[in-house]
Coordinates of C-alpha atoms in Angstrom, one line a residue:
M1 CA -36.5 -0.1 9.7
K2 CA -37.9 3.1 10.3
Q3 CA -38.4 4.1 13.8
T4 CA -41.9 4.9 14.7
V5 CA -43.8 8.0 16.4
H6 CA -47.2 7.1 17.7
F7 CA -50.2 9.7 17.9
E8 CA -53.2 9.7 20.1
T9 CA -56.0 12.4 19.4
L10 CA -58.7 13.4 21.6
G11 CA -61.5 16.1 21.2
C12 CA -62.3 18.4 18.4
R13 CA -61.7 18.5 14.4
L14 CA -59.1 21.0 15.0
N15 CA -57.2 18.6 17.2
Q16 CA -57.3 16.0 14.7
D17 CA -55.9 18.3 11.9
E18 CA -53.3 19.4 14.1
T19 CA -52.1 15.8 14.9
E20 CA -52.3 15.2 11.1
G21 CA -50.0 18.4 10.7
A22 CA -47.4 17.0 13.4
A23 CA -47.3 13.5 11.8
R24 CA -46.6 15.1 8.4
S25 CA -43.4 16.9 10.3
F26 CA -42.2 13.5 11.6
S27 CA -42.8 11.5 8.4
L28 CA -40.8 14.2 6.4
Q29 CA -37.9 13.6 8.9
G30 CA -37.9 9.9 8.0
F31 CA -40.1 8.3 10.7
S32 CA -43.1 6.0 10.6
C33 CA -46.1 7.6 11.8
D34 CA -48.9 5.4 13.7
L35 CA -52.2 7.2 14.1
E36 CA -54.2 4.1 15.2
A37 CA -55.6 4.2 18.7
V38 CA -54.1 2.1 21.3
S39 CA -56.1 -0.2 23.2
A40 CA -55.9 -2.8 25.7
R41 CA -55.2 -5.4 22.9
T42 CA -52.6 -3.4 21.4
P43 CA -49.4 -5.6 21.7
V44 CA -46.4 -4.3 23.5
S45 CA -43.8 -2.8 21.4
P46 CA -40.1 -1.6 21.7
D47 CA -39.9 -0.1 18.4
V48 CA -41.9 3.3 19.2
V49 CA -39.3 6.0 20.3
L50 CA -42.0 8.9 20.8
C51 CA -45.7 9.0 21.6
V52 CA -47.7 12.2 21.1
V53 CA -51.1 12.8 23.0
N54 CA -53.1 15.7 21.5
T55 CA -55.5 16.2 24.6
C56 CA -59.1 17.8 25.2
T57 CA -60.4 19.8 28.0
V58 CA -63.9 20.4 27.1
T59 CA -65.2 17.9 29.8
A60 CA -64.2 16.1 32.8
K61 CA -64.5 12.9 30.8
A62 CA -62.3 13.7 28.1
E63 CA -59.1 14.6 30.7
Q64 CA -60.1 11.4 32.3
K65 CA -60.0 9.4 29.1
G66 CA -56.5 11.4 28.4
R67 CA -55.0 10.3 31.6
R68 CA -56.2 6.7 30.7
I69 CA -54.5 6.6 27.2
I70 CA -51.2 8.2 28.7
R71 CA -51.0 5.2 31.0
L72 CA -51.7 2.7 28.6
L73 CA -49.0 4.2 26.1
L74 CA -46.4 3.9 29.1
E75 CA -47.3 0.4 29.4
K76 CA -47.6 -0.7 25.6
F77 CA -44.6 1.5 24.6
P78 CA -41.9 0.9 27.4
A79 CA -38.9 2.4 25.3
S80 CA -40.9 5.8 24.3
L81 CA -41.0 9.1 25.8
V82 CA -44.6 10.6 25.9
V83 CA -45.3 14.1 24.9
V84 CA -48.6 15.4 26.0
T85 CA -50.1 18.4 24.5
G86 CA -53.2 20.1 23.5
C87 CA -55.6 22.1 25.9
Y88 CA -55.8 19.8 28.7
A89 CA -51.9 20.1 28.9
E90 CA -52.3 23.8 28.7
L91 CA -54.2 24.0 31.7
A92 CA -53.3 20.9 34.0
A93 CA -49.4 20.5 33.5
D94 CA -48.6 19.4 36.8
E95 CA -51.6 16.9 37.0
I96 CA -50.3 15.2 34.0
S97 CA -46.7 15.1 34.9
A98 CA -47.8 13.4 38.3
I99 CA -48.7 10.5 36.0
E100 CA -45.0 9.6 35.5
Q101 CA -42.2 11.8 36.4
D102 CA -39.5 9.9 34.2
R103 CA -41.0 9.5 30.9
I104 CA -43.5 12.3 30.4
A105 CA -43.0 15.8 28.7
V106 CA -45.8 18.3 29.0
L107 CA -46.0 20.6 26.0
P108 CA -48.5 23.4 26.4
G109 CA -51.1 23.4 23.7
T110 CA -50.2 27.1 22.8
K111 CA -46.6 25.7 22.0
K112 CA -47.9 22.9 20.0
F113 CA -46.0 24.0 17.0
L114 CA -42.8 22.9 18.5
L115 CA -43.8 19.4 17.5
Q116 CA -42.2 20.6 14.1
K117 CA -39.0 21.4 16.1
I118 CA -39.1 18.2 18.0
A119 CA -39.2 16.0 14.8
C120 CA -36.2 17.9 13.4
E121 CA -34.1 17.5 16.5
M122 CA -35.0 13.7 16.6
N123 CA -33.5 13.6 13.0
G124 CA -29.6 14.2 13.8
G125 CA -30.3 17.1 16.4
M126 CA -30.6 17.6 19.9
L127 CA -32.7 14.9 20.1
D128 CA -31.2 12.4 17.6
C129 CA -32.6 8.8 18.3
G130 CA -29.5 6.9 16.7
S131 CA -27.2 8.4 19.1
G132 CA -29.1 8.0 22.5
S133 CA -29.8 11.5 22.7
C134 CA -33.5 11.3 22.8
T135 CA -33.8 12.0 26.6
L136 CA -36.3 13.6 28.9
E137 CA -33.9 16.4 29.9
H138 CA -33.4 17.4 26.1
L139 CA -36.9 17.2 25.2
K140 CA -37.7 19.6 28.2
Q141 CA -35.1 21.7 27.0
I142 CA -36.6 22.1 23.6
I143 CA -40.2 22.6 25.0
G144 CA -38.7 25.5 27.1
A145 CA -37.5 27.4 24.0
Q146 CA -39.1 30.8 24.0
S147 CA -39.8 30.9 20.3
F148 CA -39.5 28.9 17.1
V149 CA -40.4 30.1 13.6
P150 CA -41.1 27.0 11.4
A151 CA -39.0 26.8 8.1
D152 CA -42.1 26.9 5.7
G153 CA -43.7 29.9 7.6
R154 CA -44.9 32.5 5.1
E155 CA -47.5 34.3 7.4
A156 CA -46.5 38.1 8.4
E157 CA -48.2 37.9 12.1
P158 CA -45.9 36.3 14.5
C159 CA -48.7 35.2 16.7
A160 CA -50.5 33.5 13.8
L161 CA -47.3 31.9 12.5
N162 CA -47.1 29.7 15.3
S163 CA -50.8 28.8 15.5
F164 CA -50.6 27.5 11.9
A165 CA -47.5 25.6 11.7
L166 CA -48.8 22.3 12.0
Y167 CA -50.2 22.1 8.5
T168 CA -50.5 19.3 5.8
P169 CA -52.0 19.2 2.6
V170 CA -52.7 15.5 2.5
F171 CA -54.2 13.4 5.2
A172 CA -53.6 9.7 6.2
R173 CA -57.2 9.3 7.7
H174 CA -59.5 11.3 5.2
S175 CA -60.0 11.9 1.7
R176 CA -61.1 15.3 2.4
A177 CA -58.3 17.9 3.2
T178 CA -58.7 20.5 6.2
L179 CA -57.7 24.0 6.1
K180 CA -57.4 25.5 9.6
V181 CA -57.7 29.3 9.0
Q182 CA -58.6 30.5 12.8
D183 CA -57.5 29.4 16.1
G184 CA -58.4 30.8 19.6
C185 CA -61.7 32.7 20.9
N186 CA -62.5 36.1 22.0
N187 CA -65.7 35.1 23.8
C188 CA -65.7 34.0 27.5
C189 CA -68.8 31.7 27.6
S190 CA -69.5 30.8 31.2
F191 CA -69.2 27.0 30.7
C192 CA -65.8 26.7 28.3
R193 CA -62.3 26.8 29.1
I194 CA -61.2 26.6 25.4
H195 CA -60.8 30.3 25.5
L196 CA -58.3 29.8 28.5
A197 CA -56.5 27.1 26.8
R198 CA -56.2 28.4 23.2
G199 CA -56.0 32.0 23.9
P200 CA -57.6 34.9 21.9
S201 CA -58.8 34.6 18.4
V202 CA -56.0 34.6 15.6
S203 CA -56.6 34.3 12.0
L204 CA -54.3 33.1 8.8
G205 CA -53.6 35.8 6.5
V206 CA -55.6 35.5 3.3
Q207 CA -52.9 35.0 1.0
E208 CA -51.3 32.0 2.8
A209 CA -55.0 30.6 2.9
V210 CA -55.2 31.0 -0.7
R211 CA -51.8 29.2 -1.3
R212 CA -52.6 26.7 0.7
A213 CA -55.9 25.8 -0.9
Q214 CA -54.2 25.8 -4.3
E215 CA -51.7 23.6 -3.0
I216 CA -54.6 21.2 -1.8
E217 CA -56.2 21.3 -5.2
S218 CA -53.1 20.9 -7.1
L219 CA -52.8 17.5 -5.3
G220 CA -56.1 16.4 -6.5
V221 CA -57.7 16.7 -3.5
H222 CA -61.7 17.3 -4.1
E223 CA -62.7 19.0 -0.8
A224 CA -61.2 21.1 2.1
V225 CA -62.9 21.5 5.4
L226 CA -62.4 25.1 6.8
S227 CA -61.8 24.8 10.3
G228 CA -61.1 26.9 13.6
V229 CA -62.0 27.2 17.1
N230 CA -64.6 30.0 16.0
L231 CA -64.7 30.9 12.2
S232 CA -67.3 33.5 12.9
Q233 CA -64.2 35.6 14.3
Y234 CA -61.7 35.2 11.6
A235 CA -60.3 38.4 10.8
G236 CA -57.3 37.8 8.6
K237 CA -55.2 40.4 6.9
G238 CA -55.8 40.8 3.1
S239 CA -53.0 41.7 0.6
A240 CA -53.3 45.4 1.2
G241 CA -53.3 45.0 5.0
E242 CA -56.9 45.2 5.2
T243 CA -58.8 42.9 7.5
V244 CA -61.0 40.4 5.7
S245 CA -63.9 38.6 7.1
F246 CA -64.7 35.0 6.7
C247 CA -67.4 35.9 4.0
G248 CA -64.5 38.0 2.3
L249 CA -62.0 35.1 2.8
L250 CA -64.6 32.6 1.4
S251 CA -65.2 34.6 -1.7
V252 CA -61.4 35.1 -2.4
L253 CA -60.9 31.3 -1.9
L254 CA -63.7 30.6 -4.6
K255 CA -62.0 33.0 -7.0
E256 CA -58.5 31.7 -6.5
T257 CA -59.4 28.0 -6.8
E258 CA -61.0 26.4 -9.8
S259 CA -62.7 23.2 -8.5
L260 CA -62.0 22.7 -4.9
R261 CA -65.3 22.3 -2.9
F262 CA -65.1 23.9 0.3
R263 CA -67.1 22.7 3.5
I264 CA -67.5 25.0 6.7
S265 CA -66.8 23.1 10.1
S266 CA -68.8 25.3 12.5
F267 CA -70.3 28.6 12.7
Y268 CA -72.3 30.8 15.5
P269 CA -76.0 31.4 14.4
Q270 CA -75.9 35.0 14.8
H271 CA -73.3 35.4 12.0
I272 CA -75.3 33.5 9.3
T273 CA -76.0 36.7 7.3
E274 CA -77.5 37.4 4.1
E275 CA -74.4 38.6 2.8
L276 CA -72.7 35.2 4.1
C277 CA -75.6 33.4 2.5
S278 CA -75.0 34.9 -1.1
V279 CA -71.6 33.4 -0.9
L280 CA -72.7 29.9 0.6
H281 CA -75.1 29.8 -2.2
D282 CA -72.1 28.9 -4.7
R283 CA -72.3 25.5 -5.9
R284 CA -68.7 24.6 -4.6
I285 CA -69.7 25.4 -1.0
Q286 CA -70.9 21.9 0.4
P287 CA -74.7 21.6 1.6
F288 CA -73.6 20.8 5.1
F289 CA -73.6 23.2 8.0
H290 CA -73.0 22.7 11.8
L291 CA -74.4 25.6 14.1
S292 CA -73.0 26.0 17.8
I293 CA -76.1 26.3 19.6
Q294 CA -76.0 24.9 23.0
S295 CA -79.4 25.5 24.2
G296 CA -83.0 26.7 22.8
S297 CA -83.8 28.7 25.8
S298 CA -82.9 32.5 25.6
R299 CA -82.5 32.6 29.4
I300 CA -80.1 29.8 29.5
L301 CA -78.1 31.3 26.5
R302 CA -77.6 34.6 28.7
L303 CA -76.4 32.6 31.4
M304 CA -74.2 30.9 29.3
N305 CA -72.9 34.3 28.1
R306 CA -73.7 33.4 24.4
P307 CA -73.8 36.2 22.0
Y308 CA -77.0 35.2 20.4
A309 CA -80.8 34.2 21.6
A310 CA -83.0 31.5 20.1
A311 CA -84.6 33.8 17.6
D312 CA -81.2 34.1 16.0
V313 CA -81.0 30.2 15.7
L314 CA -84.5 30.3 13.8
S315 CA -83.2 33.1 11.5
A316 CA -80.3 31.4 10.8
V317 CA -81.5 27.8 9.9
A318 CA -84.0 29.8 7.7
R319 CA -81.2 31.7 5.8
L320 CA -79.4 28.4 5.5
R321 CA -82.1 26.3 3.9
S322 CA -83.1 29.4 1.6
C323 CA -79.5 29.5 -0.1
K324 CA -79.1 25.6 -0.3
E325 CA -81.4 22.9 -1.2
N326 CA -82.2 20.4 1.4
P327 CA -78.9 21.2 3.3
F328 CA -77.8 18.9 6.3
I329 CA -77.8 21.1 9.5
S330 CA -76.4 19.7 12.8
C331 CA -76.1 21.2 16.0
D332 CA -74.5 21.1 19.7
I333 CA -76.8 20.9 22.6
I334 CA -75.6 21.1 26.2
A335 CA -78.4 19.3 28.7
G336 CA -78.3 20.3 32.1
F337 CA -76.7 23.8 32.3
P338 CA -76.9 25.1 36.0
G339 CA -80.4 26.4 36.4
E340 CA -81.8 24.8 33.5
S341 CA -85.3 24.5 34.4
E342 CA -87.9 22.0 32.9
A343 CA -89.6 24.9 31.1
D344 CA -86.0 26.0 29.8
F345 CA -85.6 22.4 28.4
E346 CA -89.0 22.4 27.0
E347 CA -87.7 25.2 24.8
T348 CA -84.8 23.4 23.7
K349 CA -87.0 20.5 22.8
Q350 CA -89.4 22.7 20.9
L351 CA -86.8 24.4 18.7
C352 CA -85.2 20.8 17.9
R353 CA -88.7 19.8 16.7
E354 CA -89.4 23.1 14.7
L355 CA -86.1 23.1 13.2
Q356 CA -85.9 19.4 12.5
F357 CA -81.9 18.9 12.7
A358 CA -80.2 16.3 10.8
W359 CA -78.1 15.6 13.8
I360 CA -77.7 16.8 17.4
H361 CA -74.4 16.5 19.3
A362 CA -75.6 16.1 22.8
F363 CA -73.9 16.6 25.8
P364 CA -74.2 16.7 29.7
F365 CA -73.0 19.7 31.4
S366 CA -69.7 19.4 32.8
P367 CA -68.4 21.9 35.5
R368 CA -65.1 23.0 34.2
P369 CA -62.5 24.7 36.7
G370 CA -61.8 28.1 36.0
T371 CA -65.2 28.9 34.5
A372 CA -68.0 30.9 35.9
A373 CA -70.7 28.0 35.5
C374 CA -68.6 25.6 37.8
S375 CA -70.0 27.7 40.8
M376 CA -73.2 28.4 39.5
R377 CA -76.5 27.2 41.3
P378 CA -78.4 25.3 41.4
Q379 CA -76.8 22.3 39.6
V380 CA -78.9 20.1 37.9
P381 CA -78.8 16.5 39.2
E382 CA -76.8 14.0 37.0
R383 CA -80.0 11.7 36.6
I384 CA -81.9 14.9 34.9
K385 CA -79.0 15.6 32.8
G386 CA -78.9 11.9 31.8
E387 CA -82.8 12.0 30.9
R388 CA -82.1 15.0 28.6
V389 CA -79.3 13.7 26.8
Q390 CA -81.5 10.8 26.3
W391 CA -84.3 12.7 24.7
L392 CA -81.7 14.6 22.6
T393 CA -80.1 11.5 21.5
E394 CA -83.4 10.1 20.3
A395 CA -84.1 13.2 18.6
A396 CA -80.8 13.1 16.8
V397 CA -81.1 9.6 15.8
A398 CA -84.9 10.3 14.4
G399 CA -83.7 13.4 12.6
K400 CA -80.8 11.3 10.8
I401 CA -83.4 8.8 9.6
S402 CA -85.9 11.6 8.5
Y403 CA -83.1 13.6 6.6
I404 CA -81.9 10.4 4.9
M405 CA -85.2 9.7 4.0
S406 CA -85.7 13.1 2.4
C407 CA -82.6 12.2 0.4
R408 CA -83.9 8.8 -0.7
G409 CA -83.5 8.3 -4.5
H410 CA -81.6 11.6 -5.1
E411 CA -78.1 11.8 -6.7
Y412 CA -75.2 13.3 -4.8
D413 CA -71.4 13.9 -5.5
A414 CA -69.5 11.7 -2.8
S415 CA -65.9 11.1 -2.1
V416 CA -64.8 7.4 -1.5
E417 CA -63.2 7.0 2.0
K418 CA -62.2 3.2 2.0
I419 CA -63.1 -0.2 1.0
L420 CA -64.6 -2.1 3.8
P421 CA -62.5 -5.0 4.7
G422 CA -64.3 -8.5 4.9
K423 CA -67.1 -7.3 2.8
Q424 CA -65.9 -8.7 -0.5
K425 CA -66.4 -12.1 -1.7
P426 CA -64.8 -13.8 -4.7
G427 CA -66.5 -12.8 -7.8
E428 CA -68.7 -10.3 -6.2
P429 CA -68.4 -6.5 -6.2
A430 CA -66.3 -4.6 -3.6
V431 CA -68.2 -2.8 -1.2
Y432 CA -66.9 0.8 -0.2
H433 CA -67.6 3.5 2.3
A434 CA -67.9 7.2 1.1
V435 CA -69.0 10.6 2.4
T436 CA -71.6 12.6 0.4
E437 CA -71.5 16.5 -0.3
N438 CA -74.1 16.7 2.2
F439 CA -72.2 14.8 4.9
L440 CA -73.9 11.3 4.6
H441 CA -72.1 8.2 5.2
A442 CA -72.9 5.8 2.6
V443 CA -71.9 2.0 1.8
F444 CA -72.1 1.0 -1.8
E445 CA -70.9 -1.7 -4.1
S446 CA -68.6 -1.2 -7.1
P447 CA -67.8 -3.8 -9.8
G448 CA -64.4 -1.8 -10.4
M449 CA -61.9 -0.9 -8.0
L450 CA -62.0 2.6 -6.7
K451 CA -59.4 4.5 -5.1
P452 CA -59.9 6.6 -1.8
G453 CA -60.3 10.1 -2.4
I454 CA -61.9 9.7 -6.1
S455 CA -65.2 11.3 -6.5
V456 CA -68.4 9.3 -7.3
R457 CA -72.0 9.8 -7.9
L458 CA -74.3 8.2 -5.6
K459 CA -77.9 7.5 -5.5
I460 CA -79.0 7.4 -1.9
G461 CA -80.9 4.4 -0.7
E462 CA -82.1 3.3 2.7
P463 CA -81.2 4.4 6.0
L464 CA -79.3 1.8 8.5
E465 CA -81.0 2.5 11.6
E466 CA -79.4 0.0 13.7
S467 CA -75.9 1.3 12.7
I468 CA -76.9 4.9 13.2
R469 CA -78.4 4.1 16.8
A470 CA -74.9 2.1 17.5
G471 CA -73.0 5.4 16.5
K472 CA -71.1 3.4 13.8
E473 CA -69.9 4.9 10.9
A474 CA -72.2 3.8 8.0
E475 CA -75.6 5.7 7.9
C476 CA -77.3 4.6 4.7
T477 CA -76.9 2.7 1.6
G478 CA -76.2 4.1 -1.8
E479 CA -75.9 3.2 -5.5
L480 CA -73.2 4.1 -7.5
S481 CA -74.1 6.0 -10.5
G482 CA -70.9 7.1 -12.0
I483 CA -67.5 8.6 -11.6
V484 CA -67.3 12.3 -11.3

């Protein structure tokens, strides 16, 4: 029986991707990998030899959840050591170690690539499970190593080599692949600790990005999500040593692949230029865009130290809608930033009304230690933050329903994610969940069996309002038109 390594992931899509890359490293070494989230109902198991927790530090709530999960893992998997990594681990090692001195090893987020080394050492090396060498002392020795070059590393830039080591062309939990091309951030936004946790911006070289995209395509994957902390700051090296922008990278990826579709994870509004839109117009770029906005008030954006104004957001959305037909456009908004007045929030509301986002990710401001906004005054009362988040959440639900209605009756390519358990009755068609090219999560019936990852053509039906309001996965119905 294979020994099991359990993974927990909090926070951003980038963390999820890196966890999948780490899981691949352990899988290649012969371990069984469990990526299902632990809960109070999870049975106690002596078979898990290691737990890996990939943490987030964006909000205090995320850190609190991380600590709760760590304690739960210690309880549910009594024979395992727990490696805590990610952004929270980068900034609060002592706080995490204090939870349990005898079983927790803190792996700073900037050394997350060492999970690949740990996987190797657990299979016959210093941490070999079979010989009883998998001890906290040996684990800390590996974490304390000064450097490690991944066996499959091809990137010429040493700083980027480690940042992109946790890569996998296939994903256990998604039909889409993810291609991480950028990490870190050169901005110093007054509310954010990510630039402290992940360091300055680094970029995957163009040739390595192409190699990985071609590998993903060769495995029959139909879509790759281009991800990073701040894709706007991509500056990878080309074949002649020149610096290539994200726009240039996207052009090369389209040229060097045949049918692979690309989705962009997130972008800053001021970088949505006419030049970029000329590339985004390509049919293989999915009509889905997420903008990191944070506020509709230019005054608050200045206090946030964001490098754009509200007018840039308006221009960005107009350009995106001109280069794609009815694209899905979502955004992030922080409610209750220090000093945010009713007039400031009214500007945010007006921006949301005018631009009619298909979704809004709304967050209450969370003061983070080490950031300028933590000591800014006046702080907005929690009650006011809650009311503003509630308005944004209602606007998000209304925006999603309105967008689905605008798509109703139209056909879109979609990637089948999974068959829905418990939905199929004897003699009746199976019910599936798929994600459309414009990122609608649709449920549909099929008389024949479909494999996850297959591309189908769906006609969009009705929005599932109750499901959307409850934050569930399914957002609309669909009707199968054919196999792509």
